[in-house]
PDB file of N, CA, C and O in Angstrom:
ATOM      1  N   MET A1438      14.699  11.229  28.686  1.00 72.00           N
ATOM      2  CA  MET A1438      15.134  11.977  27.638  1.00 72.00           C
ATOM      3  C   MET A1438      16.333  11.421  26.884  1.00 72.00           C
ATOM      4  O   MET A1438      16.461  11.463  25.584  1.00 72.00           O
ATOM      5  N   ASP A1439      17.307  10.911  27.626  1.00 73.00           N
ATOM      6  CA  ASP A1439      18.421  10.505  27.000  1.00 73.00           C
ATOM      7  C   ASP A1439      18.310   9.265  26.354  1.00 73.00           C
ATOM      8  O   ASP A1439      18.983   9.112  25.299  1.00 73.00           O
ATOM      9  N   GLY A1440      17.309   8.397  26.698  1.00 73.00           N
ATOM     10  CA  GLY A1440      17.038   7.174  25.815  1.00 73.00           C
ATOM     11  C   GLY A1440      16.335   7.480  24.528  1.00 73.00           C
ATOM     12  O   GLY A1440      16.781   6.887  23.373  1.00 73.00           O
ATOM     13  N   LEU A1441      15.688   8.727  24.367  1.00 77.00           N
ATOM     14  CA  LEU A1441      15.132   9.061  23.033  1.00 77.00           C
ATOM     15  C   LEU A1441      16.292  10.115  22.086  1.00 77.00           C
ATOM     16  O   LEU A1441      16.277   9.899  20.987  1.00 77.00           O
ATOM     17  N   ALA A1442      17.289  10.717  23.038  1.00 82.00           N
ATOM     18  CA  ALA A1442      18.294  11.245  22.142  1.00 82.00           C
ATOM     19  C   ALA A1442      19.314  10.376  21.580  1.00 82.00           C
ATOM     20  O   ALA A1442      19.994  10.525  20.592  1.00 82.00           O
ATOM     21  N   MET A1443      19.592   8.975  22.141  1.00 83.00           N
ATOM     22  CA  MET A1443      20.168   7.947  21.488  1.00 83.00           C
ATOM     23  C   MET A1443      21.788   8.449  21.324  1.00 83.00           C
ATOM     24  O   MET A1443      22.344   8.170  20.386  1.00 83.00           O
ATOM     25  N   GLY A1444      22.247   9.274  22.487  1.00 83.00           N
ATOM     26  CA  GLY A1444      23.843   9.659  22.255  1.00 83.00           C
ATOM     27  C   GLY A1444      23.931  10.820  21.167  1.00 83.00           C
ATOM     28  O   GLY A1444      25.025  10.793  20.621  1.00 83.00           O
ATOM     29  N   GLY A1445      22.988  11.636  20.785  1.00 84.00           N
ATOM     30  CA  GLY A1445      23.097  12.528  19.803  1.00 84.00           C
ATOM     31  C   GLY A1445      22.642  12.027  18.415  1.00 84.00           C
ATOM     32  O   GLY A1445      22.502  12.933  17.430  1.00 84.00           O
ATOM     33  N   TYR A1446      21.976  10.780  18.189  1.00 88.00           N
ATOM     34  CA  TYR A1446      21.769  10.588  16.802  1.00 88.00           C
ATOM     35  C   TYR A1446      20.219  10.264  16.922  1.00 88.00           C
ATOM     36  O   TYR A1446      19.636   9.718  16.104  1.00 88.00           O
ATOM     37  N   GLY A1447      19.578  10.770  18.121  1.00 88.00           N
ATOM     38  CA  GLY A1447      18.047  10.436  18.031  1.00 88.00           C
ATOM     39  C   GLY A1447      17.319  10.993  17.025  1.00 88.00           C
ATOM     40  O   GLY A1447      16.557  10.372  16.657  1.00 88.00           O
ATOM     41  N   ALA A1448      17.710  12.207  16.323  1.00 89.00           N
ATOM     42  CA  ALA A1448      17.080  12.860  15.298  1.00 89.00           C
ATOM     43  C   ALA A1448      17.154  12.057  14.182  1.00 89.00           C
ATOM     44  O   ALA A1448      16.079  11.785  13.615  1.00 89.00           O
ATOM     45  N   TYR A1449      18.256  11.427  13.929  1.00 92.00           N
ATOM     46  CA  TYR A1449      18.234  10.835  12.822  1.00 92.00           C
ATOM     47  C   TYR A1449      17.569   9.301  12.896  1.00 92.00           C
ATOM     48  O   TYR A1449      17.199   8.807  11.821  1.00 92.00           O
ATOM     49  N   VAL A1450      17.830   8.642  13.961  1.00 92.00           N
ATOM     50  CA  VAL A1450      17.299   7.459  14.046  1.00 92.00           C
ATOM     51  C   VAL A1450      15.685   7.659  14.020  1.00 92.00           C
ATOM     52  O   VAL A1450      15.083   6.539  13.387  1.00 92.00           O
ATOM     53  N   TRP A1451      15.014   8.523  14.695  1.00 92.00           N
ATOM     54  CA  TRP A1451      13.525   8.411  14.893  1.00 92.00           C
ATOM     55  C   TRP A1451      13.053   8.988  13.528  1.00 92.00           C
ATOM     56  O   TRP A1451      11.801   8.713  13.186  1.00 92.00           O
ATOM     57  N   SER A1452      13.716   9.953  12.778  1.00 95.00           N
ATOM     58  CA  SER A1452      13.364  10.155  11.451  1.00 95.00           C
ATOM     59  C   SER A1452      13.480   9.117  10.526  1.00 95.00           C
ATOM     60  O   SER A1452      12.341   8.891   9.605  1.00 95.00           O
ATOM     61  N   CYS A1453      14.201   8.083  10.566  1.00 96.00           N
ATOM     62  CA  CYS A1453      14.414   6.822   9.798  1.00 96.00           C
ATOM     63  C   CYS A1453      13.153   6.062  10.286  1.00 96.00           C
ATOM     64  O   CYS A1453      12.499   5.451   9.301  1.00 96.00           O
ATOM     65  N   TYR A1454      12.996   5.902  11.409  1.00 96.00           N
ATOM     66  CA  TYR A1454      11.844   5.255  11.736  1.00 96.00           C
ATOM     67  C   TYR A1454      10.421   5.496  11.233  1.00 96.00           C
ATOM     68  O   TYR A1454       9.581   4.841  10.656  1.00 96.00           O
ATOM     69  N   GLY A1455      10.245   7.018  11.093  1.00 97.00           N
ATOM     70  CA  GLY A1455       9.157   7.679  10.766  1.00 97.00           C
ATOM     71  C   GLY A1455       9.050   7.414   9.187  1.00 97.00           C
ATOM     72  O   GLY A1455       7.763   7.287   8.854  1.00 97.00           O
ATOM     73  N   LEU A1456      10.126   7.661   8.827  1.00 98.00           N
ATOM     74  CA  LEU A1456      10.073   7.476   6.858  1.00 98.00           C
ATOM     75  C   LEU A1456       9.707   6.496   6.799  1.00 98.00           C
ATOM     76  O   LEU A1456       9.024   5.776   5.723  1.00 98.00           O
ATOM     77  N   THR A1457      10.386   5.159   7.538  1.00 98.00           N
ATOM     78  CA  THR A1457       9.989   3.783   7.036  1.00 98.00           C
ATOM     79  C   THR A1457       8.421   3.531   7.396  1.00 98.00           C
ATOM     80  O   THR A1457       7.918   2.863   6.448  1.00 98.00           O
ATOM     81  N   PHE A1458       7.870   4.056   8.577  1.00 98.00           N
ATOM     82  CA  PHE A1458       6.568   4.005   8.900  1.00 98.00           C
ATOM     83  C   PHE A1458       5.661   4.366   7.724  1.00 98.00           C
ATOM     84  O   PHE A1458       4.853   3.855   7.188  1.00 98.00           O
ATOM     85  N   VAL A1459       6.101   5.589   7.288  1.00 98.00           N
ATOM     86  CA  VAL A1459       5.157   6.159   6.271  1.00 98.00           C
ATOM     87  C   VAL A1459       5.322   5.458   4.995  1.00 98.00           C
ATOM     88  O   VAL A1459       4.093   5.238   4.239  1.00 98.00           O
ATOM     89  N   ILE A1460       6.457   4.906   4.493  1.00 98.00           N
ATOM     90  CA  ILE A1460       6.652   4.213   3.677  1.00 98.00           C
ATOM     91  C   ILE A1460       5.806   2.930   3.528  1.00 98.00           C
ATOM     92  O   ILE A1460       4.997   2.580   2.427  1.00 98.00           O
ATOM     93  N   VAL A1461       5.890   2.185   4.635  1.00 98.00           N
ATOM     94  CA  VAL A1461       5.036   1.101   4.796  1.00 98.00           C
ATOM     95  C   VAL A1461       3.643   1.313   4.787  1.00 98.00           C
ATOM     96  O   VAL A1461       2.933   0.398   3.808  1.00 98.00           O
ATOM     97  N   VAL A1462       3.050   2.389   5.288  1.00 98.00           N
ATOM     98  CA  VAL A1462       1.667   2.417   4.941  1.00 98.00           C
ATOM     99  C   VAL A1462       1.319   2.878   3.630  1.00 98.00           C
ATOM    100  O   VAL A1462       0.161   2.533   3.309  1.00 98.00           O
ATOM    101  N   PHE A1463       2.042   4.023   3.088  1.00 98.00           N
ATOM    102  CA  PHE A1463       1.937   4.281   1.717  1.00 98.00           C
ATOM    103  C   PHE A1463       1.724   2.895   0.644  1.00 98.00           C
ATOM    104  O   PHE A1463       1.025   2.975  -0.210  1.00 98.00           O
ATOM    105  N   LEU A1464       2.596   2.054   0.835  1.00 98.00           N
ATOM    106  CA  LEU A1464       2.613   1.042  -0.040  1.00 98.00           C
ATOM    107  C   LEU A1464       1.652  -0.052   0.261  1.00 98.00           C
ATOM    108  O   LEU A1464       0.929  -0.405  -0.686  1.00 98.00           O
ATOM    109  N   ASN A1465       1.294  -0.192   1.506  1.00 98.00           N
ATOM    110  CA  ASN A1465      -0.009  -1.068   2.135  1.00 98.00           C
ATOM    111  C   ASN A1465      -1.265  -0.484   1.235  1.00 98.00           C
ATOM    112  O   ASN A1465      -1.996  -1.041   0.677  1.00 98.00           O
ATOM    113  N   TRP A1466      -1.451   0.918   1.591  1.00 98.00           N
ATOM    114  CA  TRP A1466      -2.572   1.677   0.982  1.00 98.00           C
ATOM    115  C   TRP A1466      -2.651   1.432  -0.639  1.00 98.00           C
ATOM    116  O   TRP A1466      -3.585   1.131  -1.345  1.00 98.00           O
ATOM    117  N   ARG A1467      -1.311   1.689  -1.333  1.00 98.00           N
ATOM    118  CA  ARG A1467      -1.371   1.536  -2.673  1.00 98.00           C
ATOM    119  C   ARG A1467      -1.626   0.176  -3.179  1.00 98.00           C
ATOM    120  O   ARG A1467      -2.421  -0.021  -4.189  1.00 98.00           O
ATOM    121  N   GLY A1468      -1.078  -0.893  -2.549  1.00 98.00           N
ATOM    122  CA  GLY A1468      -1.413  -2.245  -2.871  1.00 98.00           C
ATOM    123  C   GLY A1468      -2.808  -2.602  -2.768  1.00 98.00           C
ATOM    124  O   GLY A1468      -3.427  -3.335  -3.703  1.00 98.00           O
ATOM    125  N   ARG A1469      -3.418  -1.981  -1.678  1.00 98.00           N
ATOM    126  CA  ARG A1469      -5.059  -2.228  -1.817  1.00 98.00           C
ATOM    127  C   ARG A1469      -5.860  -1.838  -2.916  1.00 98.00           C
ATOM    128  O   ARG A1469      -6.676  -2.151  -3.150  1.00 98.00           O
ATOM    129  N   LEU A1470      -5.489  -0.634  -3.167  1.00 98.00           N
ATOM    130  CA  LEU A1470      -6.187  -0.145  -4.173  1.00 98.00           C
ATOM    131  C   LEU A1470      -5.730  -0.549  -5.516  1.00 98.00           C
ATOM    132  O   LEU A1470      -6.649  -0.762  -6.237  1.00 98.00           O
ATOM    133  N   ARG A1471      -4.573  -1.083  -5.863  1.00 98.00           N
ATOM    134  CA  ARG A1471      -4.484  -1.863  -7.042  1.00 98.00           C
ATOM    135  C   ARG A1471      -5.204  -3.312  -6.927  1.00 98.00           C
ATOM    136  O   ARG A1471      -5.882  -3.623  -7.852  1.00 98.00           O
ATOM    137  N   GLN A1472      -5.346  -3.920  -5.723  1.00 98.00           N
ATOM    138  CA  GLN A1472      -6.213  -5.013  -5.653  1.00 98.00           C
ATOM    139  C   GLN A1472      -7.570  -4.850  -6.121  1.00 98.00           C
ATOM    140  O   GLN A1472      -8.036  -5.680  -6.685  1.00 98.00           O
ATOM    141  N   LYS A1473      -7.999  -3.726  -5.416  1.00 98.00           N
ATOM    142  CA  LYS A1473      -9.492  -3.518  -5.836  1.00 98.00           C
ATOM    143  C   LYS A1473      -9.817  -3.196  -7.152  1.00 98.00           C
ATOM    144  O   LYS A1473     -10.704  -3.625  -7.534  1.00 98.00           O
ATOM    145  N   ARG A1474      -8.725  -2.617  -7.848  1.00 98.00           N
ATOM    146  CA  ARG A1474      -8.931  -2.046  -9.133  1.00 98.00           C
ATOM    147  C   ARG A1474      -8.917  -3.479 -10.278  1.00 98.00           C
ATOM    148  O   ARG A1474      -9.504  -3.784 -10.944  1.00 98.00           O
ATOM    149  N   VAL A1475      -7.868  -4.384  -9.548  1.00 98.00           N
ATOM    150  CA  VAL A1475      -7.700  -5.326 -10.570  1.00 98.00           C
ATOM    151  C   VAL A1475      -9.015  -6.378 -10.363  1.00 98.00           C
ATOM    152  O   VAL A1475      -9.716  -6.890 -11.298  1.00 98.00           O
ATOM    153  N   TYR A1476      -9.482  -6.478  -9.197  1.00 98.00           N
ATOM    154  CA  TYR A1476     -10.803  -7.349  -8.904  1.00 98.00           C
ATOM    155  C   TYR A1476     -11.811  -6.742  -9.785  1.00 98.00           C
ATOM    156  O   TYR A1476     -12.568  -7.467 -10.464  1.00 98.00           O
ATOM    157  N   ARG A1477     -12.106  -5.591  -9.967  1.00 97.00           N
ATOM    158  CA  ARG A1477     -13.133  -4.856 -10.633  1.00 97.00           C
ATOM    159  C   ARG A1477     -13.044  -5.093 -12.094  1.00 97.00           C
ATOM    160  O   ARG A1477     -13.867  -5.383 -12.728  1.00 97.00           O
ATOM    161  N   GLU A1478     -11.738  -5.038 -12.561  1.00 97.00           N
ATOM    162  CA  GLU A1478     -11.376  -5.445 -13.838  1.00 97.00           C
ATOM    163  C   GLU A1478     -11.852  -6.931 -14.139  1.00 97.00           C
ATOM    164  O   GLU A1478     -12.205  -7.242 -15.423  1.00 97.00           O
ATOM    165  N   ILE A1479     -11.579  -7.572 -13.308  1.00 97.00           N
ATOM    166  CA  ILE A1479     -11.886  -9.244 -13.492  1.00 97.00           C
ATOM    167  C   ILE A1479     -13.279  -9.252 -13.663  1.00 97.00           C
ATOM    168  O   ILE A1479     -13.662 -10.188 -14.206  1.00 97.00           O
ATOM    169  N   GLU A1480     -14.084  -8.588 -12.658  1.00 97.00           N
ATOM    170  CA  GLU A1480     -15.377  -8.782 -12.531  1.00 97.00           C
ATOM    171  C   GLU A1480     -16.194  -8.199 -14.145  1.00 97.00           C
ATOM    172  O   GLU A1480     -16.882  -9.002 -14.607  1.00 97.00           O
ATOM    173  N   VAL A1481     -15.481  -7.326 -14.631  1.00 96.00           N
ATOM    174  CA  VAL A1481     -16.006  -6.595 -15.947  1.00 96.00           C
ATOM    175  C   VAL A1481     -15.899  -7.670 -17.047  1.00 96.00           C
ATOM    176  O   VAL A1481     -16.716  -7.966 -17.684  1.00 96.00           O
ATOM    177  N   ARG A1482     -14.600  -8.160 -17.020  1.00 96.00           N
ATOM    178  CA  ARG A1482     -14.236  -9.229 -18.035  1.00 96.00           C
ATOM    179  C   ARG A1482     -15.184 -10.407 -17.935  1.00 96.00           C
ATOM    180  O   ARG A1482     -15.381 -10.970 -18.832  1.00 96.00           O
ATOM    181  N   LEU A1483     -15.411 -10.843 -16.810  1.00 96.00           N
ATOM    182  CA  LEU A1483     -16.166 -12.149 -16.520  1.00 96.00           C
ATOM    183  C   LEU A1483     -17.587 -11.726 -16.882  1.00 96.00           C
ATOM    184  O   LEU A1483     -18.478 -12.547 -17.637  1.00 96.00           O
ATOM    185  N   LYS A1484     -18.174 -10.547 -16.523  1.00 95.00           N
ATOM    186  CA  LYS A1484     -19.393 -10.216 -17.026  1.00 95.00           C
ATOM    187  C   LYS A1484     -19.470 -10.081 -18.724  1.00 95.00           C
ATOM    188  O   LYS A1484     -20.593 -10.504 -19.416  1.00 95.00           O
ATOM    189  N   ALA A1485     -18.418  -9.530 -19.265  1.00 94.00           N
ATOM    190  CA  ALA A1485     -18.359  -9.623 -20.770  1.00 94.00           C
ATOM    191  C   ALA A1485     -18.608 -10.908 -21.347  1.00 94.00           C
ATOM    192  O   ALA A1485     -19.183 -11.221 -22.393  1.00 94.00           O
ATOM    193  N   LEU A1486     -17.920 -11.702 -20.326  1.00 93.00           N
ATOM    194  CA  LEU A1486     -17.787 -13.301 -21.371  1.00 93.00           C
ATOM    195  C   LEU A1486     -19.138 -13.864 -21.189  1.00 93.00           C
ATOM    196  O   LEU A1486     -19.592 -14.466 -22.123  1.00 93.00           O
ATOM    197  N   GLU A1487     -19.950 -13.685 -19.865  1.00 93.00           N
ATOM    198  CA  GLU A1487     -21.219 -14.045 -19.522  1.00 93.00           C
ATOM    199  C   GLU A1487     -22.053 -13.625 -20.611  1.00 93.00           C
ATOM    200  O   GLU A1487     -22.878 -14.126 -21.125  1.00 93.00           O
ATOM    201  N   ASP A1488     -21.962 -12.127 -20.999  1.00 90.00           N
ATOM    202  CA  ASP A1488     -23.000 -11.616 -21.923  1.00 90.00           C
ATOM    203  C   ASP A1488     -23.028 -11.960 -23.220  1.00 90.00           C
ATOM    204  O   ASP A1488     -23.735 -12.121 -24.074  1.00 90.00           O
ATOM    205  N   ARG A1489     -21.499 -12.358 -23.680  1.00 86.00           N
ATOM    206  CA  ARG A1489     -21.372 -12.861 -24.858  1.00 86.00           C
ATOM    207  C   ARG A1489     -21.922 -14.415 -25.001  1.00 86.00           C
ATOM    208  O   ARG A1489     -22.416 -14.675 -26.519  1.00 86.00           O
ATOM    209  N   GLU A1490     -22.021 -15.196 -24.150  1.00 76.00           N
ATOM    210  CA  GLU A1490     -22.727 -16.529 -24.458  1.00 76.00           C
ATOM    211  C   GLU A1490     -24.181 -16.317 -24.493  1.00 76.00           C
ATOM    212  O   GLU A1490     -24.951 -15.670 -24.458  1.00 76.00           O
TER     213      GLU A1490
END
């Protein structure tokens, strides 16, 4: 248990690790959503160009 307490700074250290993990997961999720949205938009534009011809 002393290893997790880290000399009294454990709460600060582990909360920073947790917050960093949450931010990384959130940014990864948001990036994937944006990528899907961009690909859908590209598909719509390509279809519109094909229909024009």
